[in-house]
Short mmCIF file of C-alpha atoms in Angstrom, two decimals:
data_model
loop_
_atom_site.label_atom_id
_atom_site.label_comp_id
_atom_site.label_asym_id
_atom_site.label_seq_id
_atom_site.Cartn_x
_atom_site.Cartn_y
_atom_site.Cartn_z
CA MET A 1310 -48.38 43.21 74.15
CA ARG A 1311 -46.92 42.69 71.02
CA PRO A 1312 -48.87 40.10 69.02
CA GLU A 1313 -46.35 41.12 65.83
CA LEU A 1314 -44.19 37.85 67.83
CA LEU A 1315 -47.23 35.21 67.32
CA PRO A 1316 -49.62 36.09 64.39
CA ALA A 1317 -51.17 32.56 64.47
CA LEU A 1318 -51.83 33.22 67.98
CA PRO A 1319 -54.74 36.40 67.48
CA SER A 1320 -55.65 35.95 70.42
CA ARG A 1321 -55.57 38.26 72.93
CA SER A 1322 -55.95 36.75 76.45
CA ALA A 1323 -53.30 32.94 75.17
CA ALA A 1324 -50.49 35.69 73.75
CA ARG A 1325 -50.68 38.04 76.63
CA ARG A 1326 -50.22 35.80 79.07
CA ILE A 1327 -47.80 33.98 77.15
CA HIS A 1328 -45.94 37.43 76.89
CA ARG A 1329 -45.89 38.59 80.01
CA TYR A 1330 -44.89 35.30 81.04
CA VAL A 1331 -41.47 35.43 79.20
CA ASP A 1332 -40.80 38.51 80.73
CA GLN A 1333 -40.71 38.49 83.73
CA PRO A 1334 -37.43 37.99 85.11
CA ARG A 1335 -36.55 35.24 87.14
CA ARG A 1336 -33.22 33.73 88.53
CA LEU A 1337 -32.85 30.70 86.28
CA PRO A 1338 -30.02 31.19 84.72
CA VAL A 1339 -31.05 28.74 81.78
CA ARG A 1340 -34.89 28.18 81.09
CA ALA A 1341 -35.66 24.94 80.63
CA PRO A 1342 -38.31 22.84 77.75
CA PRO A 1343 -41.10 22.76 75.76
CA ARG A 1344 -43.86 20.88 75.11
CA LEU A 1345 -44.62 21.53 71.75
CA SER A 1346 -45.02 18.44 69.66
CA GLY A 1347 -47.08 15.36 69.12
CA GLN A 1348 -49.86 15.21 67.74
CA ASP A 1349 -50.25 15.14 64.05
CA GLN A 1350 -48.87 11.51 64.62
CA GLN A 1351 -51.55 10.60 67.53
CA ARG A 1352 -54.18 11.17 65.10
CA THR A 1353 -52.21 8.66 62.76
CA ASP A 1354 -52.21 5.96 64.90
CA HIS A 1355 -55.63 5.38 64.79
CA GLU A 1356 -57.31 3.19 67.52
CA LEU A 1357 -53.15 1.34 68.54
CA ASP A 1358 -51.60 2.95 71.14
CA GLN A 1359 -48.53 3.66 72.71
CA ASN A 1360 -47.42 0.83 73.57
CA ASP A 1361 -48.84 -1.16 71.08
CA MET A 1362 -47.42 0.74 68.28
CA LEU A 1363 -44.10 0.46 69.26
CA LYS A 1364 -44.61 -3.36 70.31
CA ILE A 1365 -45.36 -3.24 66.84
CA VAL A 1366 -42.78 -0.74 65.10
CA ALA A 1367 -40.44 -2.56 67.59
CA ALA A 1368 -41.02 -6.88 65.59
CA THR A 1369 -40.36 -5.25 61.96
CA HIS A 1370 -38.10 -3.66 62.34
CA SER A 1371 -36.16 -5.97 64.41
CA GLY A 1372 -32.18 -6.15 63.94
CA MET A 1373 -32.62 -3.14 61.56
CA SER A 1374 -29.43 -0.94 62.60
CA ILE A 1375 -30.52 2.63 63.84
CA ASP A 1376 -28.74 4.70 60.85
CA ASP A 1377 -30.50 2.33 58.36
CA PHE A 1378 -34.08 3.09 60.86
CA ASP A 1379 -32.84 6.67 59.97
CA ALA A 1380 -32.15 6.70 56.06
CA GLU A 1381 -35.51 5.12 56.09
CA VAL A 1382 -37.38 7.50 58.06
CA ARG A 1383 -35.75 10.49 56.47
CA GLY A 1384 -36.56 9.24 52.98
CA TRP A 1385 -40.01 8.77 54.04
CA ALA A 1386 -40.37 12.74 56.17
CA ALA A 1387 -39.30 13.85 52.51
CA THR A 1388 -42.23 10.59 50.23
CA ALA A 1389 -44.59 10.54 52.66
CA ARG A 1390 -47.58 12.63 52.04
CA HIS A 1391 -51.74 12.58 53.65
CA PRO A 1392 -54.44 10.32 52.24
CA LYS A 1393 -56.91 13.72 52.95
CA THR A 1394 -54.81 16.97 53.05
CA GLY A 1395 -52.03 15.69 49.90
CA ARG A 1396 -49.51 17.54 52.45
CA ARG A 1397 -46.23 16.39 53.16
CA TYR A 1398 -46.65 15.44 56.84
CA THR A 1399 -43.98 17.17 57.70
CA SER A 1400 -45.11 20.16 56.48
CA MET A 1401 -48.67 19.40 58.79
CA VAL A 1402 -47.31 21.26 61.93
CA PHE A 1403 -49.14 23.68 63.64
CA GLN A 1404 -48.11 27.17 62.22
CA PRO A 1405 -48.39 28.90 66.31
CA MET A 1406 -46.37 26.40 67.72
CA LEU A 1407 -43.64 26.97 65.20
CA GLU A 1408 -44.21 30.45 66.34
CA LEU A 1409 -43.89 30.34 70.17
CA LEU A 1410 -40.40 28.07 70.19
CA ALA A 1411 -38.95 30.53 67.37
CA TYR A 1412 -40.34 32.92 70.13
CA LEU A 1413 -39.61 30.52 73.52
CA ARG A 1414 -36.38 30.71 71.97
CA ALA A 1415 -35.63 33.70 70.78
CA ASN A 1416 -36.03 35.31 74.77
CA GLY A 1417 -33.91 32.50 76.23
CA PHE A 1418 -35.26 28.74 76.35
CA ARG A 1419 -34.04 25.44 75.44
CA THR A 1420 -36.63 24.06 73.91
CA TYR A 1421 -37.92 20.90 73.92
CA ILE A 1422 -40.45 17.71 71.88
CA VAL A 1423 -41.54 15.16 74.86
CA SER A 1424 -43.64 13.38 72.53
CA GLY A 1425 -45.50 9.91 73.16
CA GLY A 1426 -44.25 9.23 69.00
CA GLY A 1427 -40.33 7.23 68.96
CA ILE A 1428 -37.65 9.05 69.89
CA ASP A 1429 -35.63 7.07 67.17
CA PHE A 1430 -38.78 7.94 64.32
CA MET A 1431 -39.03 11.90 65.07
CA ARG A 1432 -35.03 12.61 65.78
CA PRO A 1433 -34.32 12.21 62.01
CA TRP A 1434 -36.56 14.95 60.51
CA THR A 1435 -37.07 17.03 63.97
CA GLU A 1436 -34.40 19.84 63.57
CA ALA A 1437 -35.47 20.66 59.77
CA VAL A 1438 -39.08 21.19 60.71
CA TYR A 1439 -38.88 22.77 64.53
CA GLY A 1440 -34.88 23.33 65.15
CA ILE A 1441 -34.51 20.82 67.35
CA ALA A 1442 -31.94 19.48 67.14
CA PRO A 1443 -31.85 15.07 68.33
CA GLU A 1444 -30.53 16.07 71.56
CA GLN A 1445 -33.68 17.27 72.24
CA VAL A 1446 -36.22 15.50 70.91
CA ILE A 1447 -37.44 12.40 74.56
CA GLY A 1448 -39.79 10.00 73.34
CA SER A 1449 -40.49 6.30 74.02
CA SER A 1450 -38.24 3.85 72.88
CA GLY A 1451 -37.17 0.08 71.74
CA LYS A 1452 -35.17 -1.85 73.69
CA THR A 1453 -31.16 -1.25 71.53
CA ARG A 1454 -27.82 -3.44 71.20
CA TYR A 1455 -24.45 -2.25 69.87
CA VAL A 1456 -22.86 -5.25 67.68
CA SER A 1457 -19.02 -5.15 65.90
CA ASP A 1458 -18.70 -7.42 64.25
CA GLN A 1459 -17.14 -8.99 60.31
CA ASP A 1460 -19.92 -6.40 59.02
CA GLY A 1461 -18.42 -3.77 60.82
CA VAL A 1462 -19.21 -1.59 64.77
CA ARG A 1463 -22.87 -0.52 64.70
CA LEU A 1464 -26.19 0.08 67.33
CA GLU A 1465 -29.26 -2.85 66.29
CA LYS A 1466 -32.77 -2.48 67.10
CA LEU A 1467 -34.09 -5.21 69.22
CA PRO A 1468 -37.72 -7.12 69.25
CA GLU A 1469 -38.63 -5.12 73.20
CA VAL A 1470 -39.78 -1.86 73.78
CA ASP A 1471 -37.45 -0.43 76.52
CA PHE A 1472 -40.02 2.87 77.62
CA ILE A 1473 -43.44 4.73 76.62
CA ASP A 1474 -42.58 8.01 77.27
CA ASP A 1475 -46.57 8.52 77.52
CA GLY A 1476 -48.73 10.33 80.66
CA PRO A 1477 -47.07 9.51 83.69
CA GLY A 1478 -43.70 8.60 81.47
CA LYS A 1479 -43.97 12.21 79.69
CA PRO A 1480 -41.88 13.49 83.57
CA VAL A 1481 -40.05 10.70 83.88
CA GLY A 1482 -38.78 11.11 80.25
CA ILE A 1483 -38.13 14.25 81.25
CA GLN A 1484 -35.71 14.17 84.32
CA ARG A 1485 -33.99 11.20 82.51
CA HIS A 1486 -32.78 13.54 79.88
CA ILE A 1487 -32.45 16.38 81.02
CA GLY A 1488 -32.55 16.55 85.13
CA ARG A 1489 -34.56 19.26 85.38
CA ARG A 1490 -38.42 19.58 85.95
CA PRO A 1491 -40.16 22.32 83.09
CA ILE A 1492 -40.44 25.49 83.95
CA PHE A 1493 -43.73 25.08 80.67
CA ALA A 1494 -45.21 22.78 78.88
CA ALA A 1495 -47.74 22.48 76.24
CA GLY A 1496 -50.10 19.70 75.63
CA ASN A 1497 -53.06 18.92 73.57
CA SER A 1498 -54.30 15.56 75.62
CA ASP A 1499 -54.55 13.67 78.81
CA GLY A 1500 -51.27 12.39 77.85
CA ASP A 1501 -50.05 14.99 78.44
CA LEU A 1502 -50.92 16.06 82.11
CA GLN A 1503 -49.22 14.59 83.80
CA MET A 1504 -46.53 16.13 82.60
CA LEU A 1505 -48.41 19.56 83.14
CA GLU A 1506 -48.97 18.91 86.19
CA TRP A 1507 -45.85 17.94 87.08
CA THR A 1508 -44.35 20.99 85.65
CA THR A 1509 -46.84 23.95 87.43
CA SER A 1510 -46.36 21.57 90.37
CA GLY A 1511 -42.82 22.60 91.11
CA ARG A 1512 -43.09 26.46 91.03
CA PRO A 1513 -45.26 29.30 91.13
CA ALA A 1514 -44.04 30.76 88.02
CA ALA A 1515 -44.54 27.72 85.70
CA MET A 1516 -46.27 27.65 82.97
CA ALA A 1517 -48.94 25.07 81.18
CA ILE A 1518 -50.64 25.45 78.18
CA ILE A 1519 -53.32 22.93 76.59
CA VAL A 1520 -53.96 22.87 73.76
CA HIS A 1521 -58.27 22.45 72.25
CA HIS A 1522 -58.50 20.52 69.02
CA THR A 1523 -61.75 22.08 68.18
CA ASP A 1524 -61.16 22.95 64.09
CA ALA A 1525 -63.87 20.53 62.72
CA ASP A 1526 -62.48 22.10 59.24
CA ARG A 1527 -59.30 23.87 58.86
CA GLU A 1528 -57.72 19.69 60.90
CA TRP A 1529 -59.46 17.46 63.42
CA ALA A 1530 -62.41 18.44 66.23
CA TYR A 1531 -61.77 16.12 69.53
CA ASP A 1532 -61.75 15.93 73.02
CA ARG A 1533 -63.25 13.87 75.90
CA LYS A 1534 -64.53 10.75 73.80
CA SER A 1535 -61.83 10.19 71.25
CA SER A 1536 -60.41 7.42 70.56
CA VAL A 1537 -57.18 8.15 69.61
CA GLY A 1538 -55.52 12.70 71.50
CA LYS A 1539 -58.57 12.06 74.24
CA LEU A 1540 -58.93 15.67 75.73
CA ASP A 1541 -60.46 15.13 79.07
CA LYS A 1542 -59.34 14.70 82.04
CA ALA A 1543 -56.12 17.37 81.30
CA TRP A 1544 -59.09 19.78 80.32
CA ASP A 1545 -60.80 19.87 83.41
CA MET A 1546 -57.23 19.88 86.02
CA ALA A 1547 -56.96 22.69 83.08
CA ALA A 1548 -60.17 24.51 84.19
CA ALA A 1549 -59.29 23.90 87.28
CA ARG A 1550 -55.39 25.01 88.29
CA GLY A 1551 -55.76 28.28 85.72
CA TRP A 1552 -53.55 26.71 82.56
CA THR A 1553 -53.95 28.61 79.41
CA ALA A 1554 -55.99 27.03 77.43
CA VAL A 1555 -55.84 27.97 73.70
CA ASP A 1556 -58.63 26.79 71.33
CA MET A 1557 -57.85 25.91 67.69
CA LYS A 1558 -61.09 27.45 65.41
CA ASN A 1559 -60.73 30.48 67.74
CA ASP A 1560 -57.97 31.13 68.46
CA TRP A 1561 -54.97 30.49 66.13
CA ALA A 1562 -55.58 31.75 62.01
CA ALA A 1563 -53.95 29.81 60.48
CA ILE A 1564 -53.11 25.71 61.17
CA TYR A 1565 -49.88 25.07 58.72
CA PRO A 1566 -47.54 26.76 57.63
#
């Protein structure tokens, strides 16, 4: 047991299972991606589901170039703050998640974000925040087109949804972007159920983690009855299949960096 490697996850049972899994020998030359992101963005979506939100974004940003959208997102990331905490949204990432990502990369894993959020919205800031490069971000997307005219050459956003990377879409998105099944995946809602199920059904050595949001004081508490980030069927499946369950209130020494 090496608790110093995951200081924000002092839970001996959870940390021990992670260390044991990472340390076991494997035949695969490349270790594959965890999904460790998306929770905070889901909290800001309020009552809209991912499809509704993407339709709004697609419609309001139609005709904008990918470069202009990237610049707009970077400006938002540098200034926007959460109304409750007063923190920048990009600082409201989970410290245990950052530690786990760093720990996995130090042990030869290639890490990815697989989120229901917009892929073009996440890519401008994930490398600075999570250490995950844009090409290792998988998310929902709108359609784009190539334009070459008197104003120059650009990729332009269209007012149409292309792909929803949520629920059963997550395994599809992983296959489209990576071309291999993960051997380590983590999630926090029913939107992650199919990804976790697919990951653990591929090989007996795969590991799945489910994070339970139970800390109403330091973050939010929600599960079965929540209209956003609902954790119901995935929680039942975690118990039935022996996935590693992490209780945010009891297992995390710190929430944010």
